[in-house]
mmCIF file of C-alpha atoms in Angstrom:
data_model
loop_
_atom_site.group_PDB
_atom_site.id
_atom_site.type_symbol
_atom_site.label_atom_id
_atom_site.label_comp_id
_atom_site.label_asym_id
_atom_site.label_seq_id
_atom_site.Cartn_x
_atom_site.Cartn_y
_atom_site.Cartn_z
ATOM 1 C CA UNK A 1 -9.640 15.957 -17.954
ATOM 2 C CA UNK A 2 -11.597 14.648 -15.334
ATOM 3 C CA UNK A 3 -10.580 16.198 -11.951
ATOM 4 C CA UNK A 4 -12.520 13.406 -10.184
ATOM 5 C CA UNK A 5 -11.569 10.269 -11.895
ATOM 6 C CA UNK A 6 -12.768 8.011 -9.236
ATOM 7 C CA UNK A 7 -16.242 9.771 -8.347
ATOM 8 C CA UNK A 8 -18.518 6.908 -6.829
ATOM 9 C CA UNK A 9 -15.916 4.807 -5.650
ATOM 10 C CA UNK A 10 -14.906 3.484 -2.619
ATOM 11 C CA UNK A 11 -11.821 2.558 -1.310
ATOM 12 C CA UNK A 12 -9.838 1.045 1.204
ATOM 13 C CA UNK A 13 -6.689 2.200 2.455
ATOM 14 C CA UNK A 14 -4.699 0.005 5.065
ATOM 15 C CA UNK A 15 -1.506 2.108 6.742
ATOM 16 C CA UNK A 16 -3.899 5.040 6.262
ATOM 17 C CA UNK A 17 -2.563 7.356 9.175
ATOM 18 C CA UNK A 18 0.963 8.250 7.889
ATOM 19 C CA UNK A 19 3.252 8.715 4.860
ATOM 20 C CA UNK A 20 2.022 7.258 1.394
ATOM 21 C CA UNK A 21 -0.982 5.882 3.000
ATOM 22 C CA UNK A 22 -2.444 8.971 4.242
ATOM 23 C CA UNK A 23 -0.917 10.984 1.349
ATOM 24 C CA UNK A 24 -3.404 8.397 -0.937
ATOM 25 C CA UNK A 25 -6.481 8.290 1.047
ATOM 26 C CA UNK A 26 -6.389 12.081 0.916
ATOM 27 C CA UNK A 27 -5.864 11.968 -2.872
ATOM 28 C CA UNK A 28 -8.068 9.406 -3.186
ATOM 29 C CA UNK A 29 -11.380 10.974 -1.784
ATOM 30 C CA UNK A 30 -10.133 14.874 -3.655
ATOM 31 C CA UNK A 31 -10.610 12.658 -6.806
ATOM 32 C CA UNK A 32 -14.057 11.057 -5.680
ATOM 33 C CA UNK A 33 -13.953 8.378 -3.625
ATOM 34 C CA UNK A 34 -15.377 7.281 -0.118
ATOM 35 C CA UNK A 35 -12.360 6.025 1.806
ATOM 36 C CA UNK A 36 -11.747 2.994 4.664
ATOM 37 C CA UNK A 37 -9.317 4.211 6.341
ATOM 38 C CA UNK A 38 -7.474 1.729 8.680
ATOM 39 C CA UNK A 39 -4.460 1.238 10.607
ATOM 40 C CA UNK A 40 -3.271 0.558 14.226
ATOM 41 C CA UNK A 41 -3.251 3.979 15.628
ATOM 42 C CA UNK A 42 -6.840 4.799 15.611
ATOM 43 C CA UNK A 43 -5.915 8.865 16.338
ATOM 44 C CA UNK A 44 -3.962 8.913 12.803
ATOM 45 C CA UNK A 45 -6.678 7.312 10.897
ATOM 46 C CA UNK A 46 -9.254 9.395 12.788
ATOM 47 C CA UNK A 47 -7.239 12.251 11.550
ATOM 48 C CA UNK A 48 -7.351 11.321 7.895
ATOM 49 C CA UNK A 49 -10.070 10.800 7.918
ATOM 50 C CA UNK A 50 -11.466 14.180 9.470
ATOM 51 C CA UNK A 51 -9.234 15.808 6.686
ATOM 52 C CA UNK A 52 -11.416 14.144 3.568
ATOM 53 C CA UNK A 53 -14.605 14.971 5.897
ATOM 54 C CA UNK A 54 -13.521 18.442 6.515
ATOM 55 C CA UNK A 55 -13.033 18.641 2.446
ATOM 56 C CA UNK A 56 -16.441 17.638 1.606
ATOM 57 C CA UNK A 57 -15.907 13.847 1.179
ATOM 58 C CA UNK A 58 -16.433 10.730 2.977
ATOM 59 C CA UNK A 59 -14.365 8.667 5.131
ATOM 60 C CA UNK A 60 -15.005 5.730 8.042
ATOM 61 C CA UNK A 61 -11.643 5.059 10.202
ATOM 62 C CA UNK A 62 -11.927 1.442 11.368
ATOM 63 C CA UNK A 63 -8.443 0.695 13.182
ATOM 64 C CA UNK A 64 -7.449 -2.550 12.186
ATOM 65 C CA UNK A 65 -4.479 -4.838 12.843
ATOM 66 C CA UNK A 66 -3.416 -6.537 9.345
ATOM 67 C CA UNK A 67 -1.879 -9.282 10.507
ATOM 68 C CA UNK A 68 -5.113 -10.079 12.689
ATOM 69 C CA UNK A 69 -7.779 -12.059 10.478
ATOM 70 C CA UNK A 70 -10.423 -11.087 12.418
ATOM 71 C CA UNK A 71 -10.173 -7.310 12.714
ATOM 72 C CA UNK A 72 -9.231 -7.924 8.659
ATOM 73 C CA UNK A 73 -12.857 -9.245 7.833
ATOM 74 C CA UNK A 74 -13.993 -6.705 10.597
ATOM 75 C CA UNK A 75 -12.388 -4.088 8.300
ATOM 76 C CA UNK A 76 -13.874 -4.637 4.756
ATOM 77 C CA UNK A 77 -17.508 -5.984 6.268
ATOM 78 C CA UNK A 78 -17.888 -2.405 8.078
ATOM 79 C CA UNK A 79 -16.664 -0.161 5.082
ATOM 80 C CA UNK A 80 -18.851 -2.600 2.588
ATOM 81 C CA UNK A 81 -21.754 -1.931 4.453
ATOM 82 C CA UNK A 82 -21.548 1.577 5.319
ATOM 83 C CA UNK A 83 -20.517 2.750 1.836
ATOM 84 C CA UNK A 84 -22.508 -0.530 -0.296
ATOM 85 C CA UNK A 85 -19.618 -1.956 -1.407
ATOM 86 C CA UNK A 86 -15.434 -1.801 -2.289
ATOM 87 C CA UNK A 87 -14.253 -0.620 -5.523
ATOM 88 C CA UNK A 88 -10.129 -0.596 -4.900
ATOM 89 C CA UNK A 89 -8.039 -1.981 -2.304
ATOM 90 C CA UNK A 90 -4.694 -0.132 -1.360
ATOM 91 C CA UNK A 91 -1.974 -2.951 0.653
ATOM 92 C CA UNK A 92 -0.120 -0.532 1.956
ATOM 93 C CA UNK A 93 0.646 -1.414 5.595
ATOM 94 C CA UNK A 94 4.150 -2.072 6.630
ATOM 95 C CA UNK A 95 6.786 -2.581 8.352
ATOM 96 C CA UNK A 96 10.857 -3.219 8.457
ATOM 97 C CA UNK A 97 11.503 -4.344 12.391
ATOM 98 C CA UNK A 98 15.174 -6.361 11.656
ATOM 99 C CA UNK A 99 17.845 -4.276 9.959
ATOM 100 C CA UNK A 100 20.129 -7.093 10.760
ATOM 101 C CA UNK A 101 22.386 -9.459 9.115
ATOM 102 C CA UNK A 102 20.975 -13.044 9.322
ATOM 103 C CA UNK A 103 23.382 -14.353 11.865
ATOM 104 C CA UNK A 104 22.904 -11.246 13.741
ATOM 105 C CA UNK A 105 18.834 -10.629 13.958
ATOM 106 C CA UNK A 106 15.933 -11.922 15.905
ATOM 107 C CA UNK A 107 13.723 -14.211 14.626
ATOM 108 C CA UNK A 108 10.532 -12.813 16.319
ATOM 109 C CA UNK A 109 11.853 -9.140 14.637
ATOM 110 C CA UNK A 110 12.154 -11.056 11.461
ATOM 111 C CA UNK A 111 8.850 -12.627 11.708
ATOM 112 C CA UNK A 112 6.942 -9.748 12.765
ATOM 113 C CA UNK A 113 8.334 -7.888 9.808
ATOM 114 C CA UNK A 114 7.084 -10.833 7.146
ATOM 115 C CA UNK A 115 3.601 -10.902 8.945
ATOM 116 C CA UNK A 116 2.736 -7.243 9.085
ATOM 117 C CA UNK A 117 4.409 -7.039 4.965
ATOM 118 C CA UNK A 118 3.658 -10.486 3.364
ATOM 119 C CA UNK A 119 0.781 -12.259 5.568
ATOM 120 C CA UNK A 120 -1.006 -9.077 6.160
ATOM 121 C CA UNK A 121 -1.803 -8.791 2.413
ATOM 122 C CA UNK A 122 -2.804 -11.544 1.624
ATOM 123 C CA UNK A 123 -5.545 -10.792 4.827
ATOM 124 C CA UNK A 124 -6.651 -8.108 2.881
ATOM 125 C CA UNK A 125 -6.558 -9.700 -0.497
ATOM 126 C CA UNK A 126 -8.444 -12.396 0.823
ATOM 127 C CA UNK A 127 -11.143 -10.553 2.849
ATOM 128 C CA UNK A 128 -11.833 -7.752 -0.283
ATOM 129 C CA UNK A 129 -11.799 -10.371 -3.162
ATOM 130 C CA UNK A 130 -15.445 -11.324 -2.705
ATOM 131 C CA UNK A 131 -16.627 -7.399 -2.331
ATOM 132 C CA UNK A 132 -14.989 -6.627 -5.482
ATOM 133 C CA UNK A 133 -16.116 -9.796 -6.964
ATOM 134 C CA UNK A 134 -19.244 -8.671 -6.220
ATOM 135 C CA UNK A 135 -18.739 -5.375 -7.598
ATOM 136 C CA UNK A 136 -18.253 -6.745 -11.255
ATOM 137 C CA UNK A 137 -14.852 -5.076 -11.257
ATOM 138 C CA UNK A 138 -11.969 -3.804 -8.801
ATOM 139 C CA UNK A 139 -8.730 -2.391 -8.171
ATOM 140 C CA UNK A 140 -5.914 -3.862 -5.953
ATOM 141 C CA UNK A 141 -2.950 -1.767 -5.527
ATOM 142 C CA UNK A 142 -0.151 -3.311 -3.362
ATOM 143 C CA UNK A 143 3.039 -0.927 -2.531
ATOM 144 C CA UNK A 144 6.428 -2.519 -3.253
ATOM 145 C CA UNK A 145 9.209 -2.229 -2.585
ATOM 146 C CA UNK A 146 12.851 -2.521 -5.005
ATOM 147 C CA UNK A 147 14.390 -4.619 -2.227
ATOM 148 C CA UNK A 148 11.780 -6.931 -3.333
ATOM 149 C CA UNK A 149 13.785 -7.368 -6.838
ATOM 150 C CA UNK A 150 16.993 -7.117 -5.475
ATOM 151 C CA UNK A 151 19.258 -8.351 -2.186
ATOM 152 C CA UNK A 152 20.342 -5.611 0.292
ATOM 153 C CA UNK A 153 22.116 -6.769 2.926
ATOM 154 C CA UNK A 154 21.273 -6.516 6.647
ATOM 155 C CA UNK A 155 17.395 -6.340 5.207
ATOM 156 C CA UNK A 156 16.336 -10.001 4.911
ATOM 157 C CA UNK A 157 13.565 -9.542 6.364
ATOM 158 C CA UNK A 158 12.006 -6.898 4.091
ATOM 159 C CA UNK A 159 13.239 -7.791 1.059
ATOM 160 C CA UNK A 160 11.955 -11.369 1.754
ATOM 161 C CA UNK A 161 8.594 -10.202 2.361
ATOM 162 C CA UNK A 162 8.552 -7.604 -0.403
ATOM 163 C CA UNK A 163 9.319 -10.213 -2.823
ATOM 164 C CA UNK A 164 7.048 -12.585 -1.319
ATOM 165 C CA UNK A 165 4.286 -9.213 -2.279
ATOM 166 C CA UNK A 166 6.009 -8.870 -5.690
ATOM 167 C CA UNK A 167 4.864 -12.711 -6.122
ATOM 168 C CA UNK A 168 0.968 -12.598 -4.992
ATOM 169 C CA UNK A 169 0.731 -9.464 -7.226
ATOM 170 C CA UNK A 170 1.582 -11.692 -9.901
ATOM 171 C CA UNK A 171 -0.913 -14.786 -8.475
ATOM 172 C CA UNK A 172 -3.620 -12.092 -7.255
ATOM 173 C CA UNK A 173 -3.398 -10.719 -11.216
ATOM 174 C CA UNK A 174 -4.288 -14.732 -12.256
ATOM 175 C CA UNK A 175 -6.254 -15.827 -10.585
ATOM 176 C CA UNK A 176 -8.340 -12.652 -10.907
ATOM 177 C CA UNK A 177 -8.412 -11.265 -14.284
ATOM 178 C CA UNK A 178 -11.391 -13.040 -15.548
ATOM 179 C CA UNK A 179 -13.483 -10.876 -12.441
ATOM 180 C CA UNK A 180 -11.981 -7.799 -14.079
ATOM 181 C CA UNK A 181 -9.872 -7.295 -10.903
ATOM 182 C CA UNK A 182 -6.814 -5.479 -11.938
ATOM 183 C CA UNK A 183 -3.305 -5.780 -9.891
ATOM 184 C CA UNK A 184 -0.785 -4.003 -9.420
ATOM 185 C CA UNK A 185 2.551 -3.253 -7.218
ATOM 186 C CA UNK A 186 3.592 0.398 -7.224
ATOM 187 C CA UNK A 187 7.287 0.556 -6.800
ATOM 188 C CA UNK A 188 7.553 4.179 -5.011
ATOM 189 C CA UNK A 189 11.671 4.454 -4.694
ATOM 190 C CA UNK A 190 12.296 6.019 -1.716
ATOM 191 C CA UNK A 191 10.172 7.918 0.488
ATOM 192 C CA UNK A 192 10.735 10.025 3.302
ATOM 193 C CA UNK A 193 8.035 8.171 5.709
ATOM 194 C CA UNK A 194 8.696 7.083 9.303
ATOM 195 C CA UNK A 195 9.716 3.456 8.445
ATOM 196 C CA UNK A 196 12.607 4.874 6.109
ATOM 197 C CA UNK A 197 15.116 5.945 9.129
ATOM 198 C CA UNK A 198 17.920 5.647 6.590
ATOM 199 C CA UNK A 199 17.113 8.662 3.863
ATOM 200 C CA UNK A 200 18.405 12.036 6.031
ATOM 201 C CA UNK A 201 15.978 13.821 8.200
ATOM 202 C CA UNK A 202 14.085 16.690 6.612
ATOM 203 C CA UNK A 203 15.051 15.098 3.491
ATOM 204 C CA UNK A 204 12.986 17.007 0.646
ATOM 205 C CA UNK A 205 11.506 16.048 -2.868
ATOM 206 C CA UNK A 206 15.056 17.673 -4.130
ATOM 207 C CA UNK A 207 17.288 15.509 -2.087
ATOM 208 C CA UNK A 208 19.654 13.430 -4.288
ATOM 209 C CA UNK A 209 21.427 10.540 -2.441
ATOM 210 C CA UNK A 210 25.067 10.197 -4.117
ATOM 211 C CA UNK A 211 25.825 6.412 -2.877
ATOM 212 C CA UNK A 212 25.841 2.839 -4.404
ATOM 213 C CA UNK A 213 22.943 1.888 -2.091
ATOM 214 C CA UNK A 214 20.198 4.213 -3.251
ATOM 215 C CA UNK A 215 22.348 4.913 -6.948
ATOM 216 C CA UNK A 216 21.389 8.557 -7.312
ATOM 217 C CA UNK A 217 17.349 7.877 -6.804
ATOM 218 C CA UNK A 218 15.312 10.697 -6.012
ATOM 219 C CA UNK A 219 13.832 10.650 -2.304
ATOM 220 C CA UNK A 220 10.316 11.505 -2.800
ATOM 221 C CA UNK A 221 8.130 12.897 -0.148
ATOM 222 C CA UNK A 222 4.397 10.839 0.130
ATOM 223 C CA UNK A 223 2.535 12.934 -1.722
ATOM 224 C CA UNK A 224 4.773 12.559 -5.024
ATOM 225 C CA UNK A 225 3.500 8.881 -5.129
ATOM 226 C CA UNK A 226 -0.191 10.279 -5.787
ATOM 227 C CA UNK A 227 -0.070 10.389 -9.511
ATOM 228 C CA UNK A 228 0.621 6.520 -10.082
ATOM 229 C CA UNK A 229 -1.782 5.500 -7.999
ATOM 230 C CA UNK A 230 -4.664 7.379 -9.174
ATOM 231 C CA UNK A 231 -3.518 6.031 -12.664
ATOM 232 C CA UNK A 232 -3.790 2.653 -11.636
ATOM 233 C CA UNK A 233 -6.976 3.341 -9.515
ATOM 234 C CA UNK A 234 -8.653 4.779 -12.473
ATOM 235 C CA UNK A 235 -7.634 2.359 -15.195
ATOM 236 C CA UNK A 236 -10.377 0.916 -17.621
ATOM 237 C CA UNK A 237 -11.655 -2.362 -16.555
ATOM 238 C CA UNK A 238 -9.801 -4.098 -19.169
ATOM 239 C CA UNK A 239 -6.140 -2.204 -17.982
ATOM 240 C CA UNK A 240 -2.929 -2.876 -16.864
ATOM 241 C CA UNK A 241 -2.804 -5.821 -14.675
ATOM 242 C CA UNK A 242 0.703 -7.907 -13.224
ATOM 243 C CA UNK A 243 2.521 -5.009 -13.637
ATOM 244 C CA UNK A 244 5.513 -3.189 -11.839
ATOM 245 C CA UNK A 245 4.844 0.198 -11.827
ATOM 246 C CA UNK A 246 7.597 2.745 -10.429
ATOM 247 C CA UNK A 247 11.202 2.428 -10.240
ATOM 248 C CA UNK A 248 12.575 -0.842 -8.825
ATOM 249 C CA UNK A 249 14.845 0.587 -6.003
ATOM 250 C CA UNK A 250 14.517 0.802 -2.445
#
């Protein structure tokens, strides 16, 4: 088996400096790729980024805003030309700012929440569509989420947006196919990442969460959602593509 399945690759990571963003940019370059890192904090994805240096590999941190246009092109026309091109995309930025019922939260929460998760990716998507186009083939992996596919209350605002992401997967996967631009939404469960306040603190790989909510679903740490998204990184041109991949829970 290859141990470096995507050797000559290059790939951008948004939400790089924490959690399952970090976990994959790490995972990514061990398996032989050149990684964009971005994000917000530019000390986190400076961090990363030192890691896949410090390994051997390569890495640029660009901090980047996703729901900022701009500093979106910015991104993928500085990792494009210091690595020659983009390979994959990873949509992994987000957020969750209104835990409220409807009647109870604030619209600029609740719009801040869709912009950073909905309108953010489709920045991305649109900004890396004509690098990959250009590279004959491509990856786009966006991270979902299972209150996408189902309502939980007091969490319009994710779930809204996460379906909204289940949705362009679908349309990206369309419109895109014939460019031999797989995508795909990798449907982690839960994670123990600082955006998931609800799971316990110093919850482990082992934790088990006995309630209707969560309905007995494993609560993964970051690095357990490394094997699916190599898989789908390193899928044949002609591979899986408008897919669900994971378990469909929060």
């Amino acid at each position: 088996m290859d141990d470096q399945p995507l050797r000559n690759k290059v790939a951008v990571v948004t939400g790089a400096g924490r959690g399952i963003g970090k976990a994959i940019a790490l995972a990514y370059a061990r398996s032989g790729a050149s990684i964009g890192c971005a994000a917000r904090t530019q000390n986190e994805i400076e961090e990363t980024a030192a890691i896949i240096r410090s390994e051997g590999g390569h890495a640029l941190a660009v901090q980047t805003d996703v729901t900022d246009p701009d500093a979106v092109a910015h991104l993928f026309e500085t990792v494009a030309g210091h690595f020659g091109g983009i390979d994959i995309l990873v949509i992994n930025a987000g957020a969750n700012y209104d835990r409220r019922i409807v009647e109870d939260s604030i619209p600029a929460d609740w719009l801040c929440t869709a912009e950073v998760n909905l309108t953010g990716a489709y920045y991305c998507a649109h900004a890396a569509i004509p690098h990959l186009i250009k590279r004959g083939a491509g990856k786009i992996l966006l991270i979902g989420s299972g209150m996408g596919h189902r309502a939980s209350e007091g969490n319009s605002a994710y779930a809204c947006s996460k379906a909204g992401l289940w949705m362009l997967t679908r349309v990206l996967a369309q419109e895109l196919w014939h460019s031999n631009i797989s995508v795909n939404e990798l449907i982690p469960g839960p994670v123990v990442t600082s955006i998931d306040d609800a799971y316990p603190q110093g919850g482990t790989p082992s934790t088990v969460l006995k309630s209707p909510e969560f309905e007995s679903e494993w609560v993964k740490e970051p690095e357990d959602v490394i094997p699916l998204a190599i898989f789908l990184a390193a899928q044949p041109e002609v591979g899986p593509t408008a897919q669900k991949i994971g378990r469909a829970h929060v």
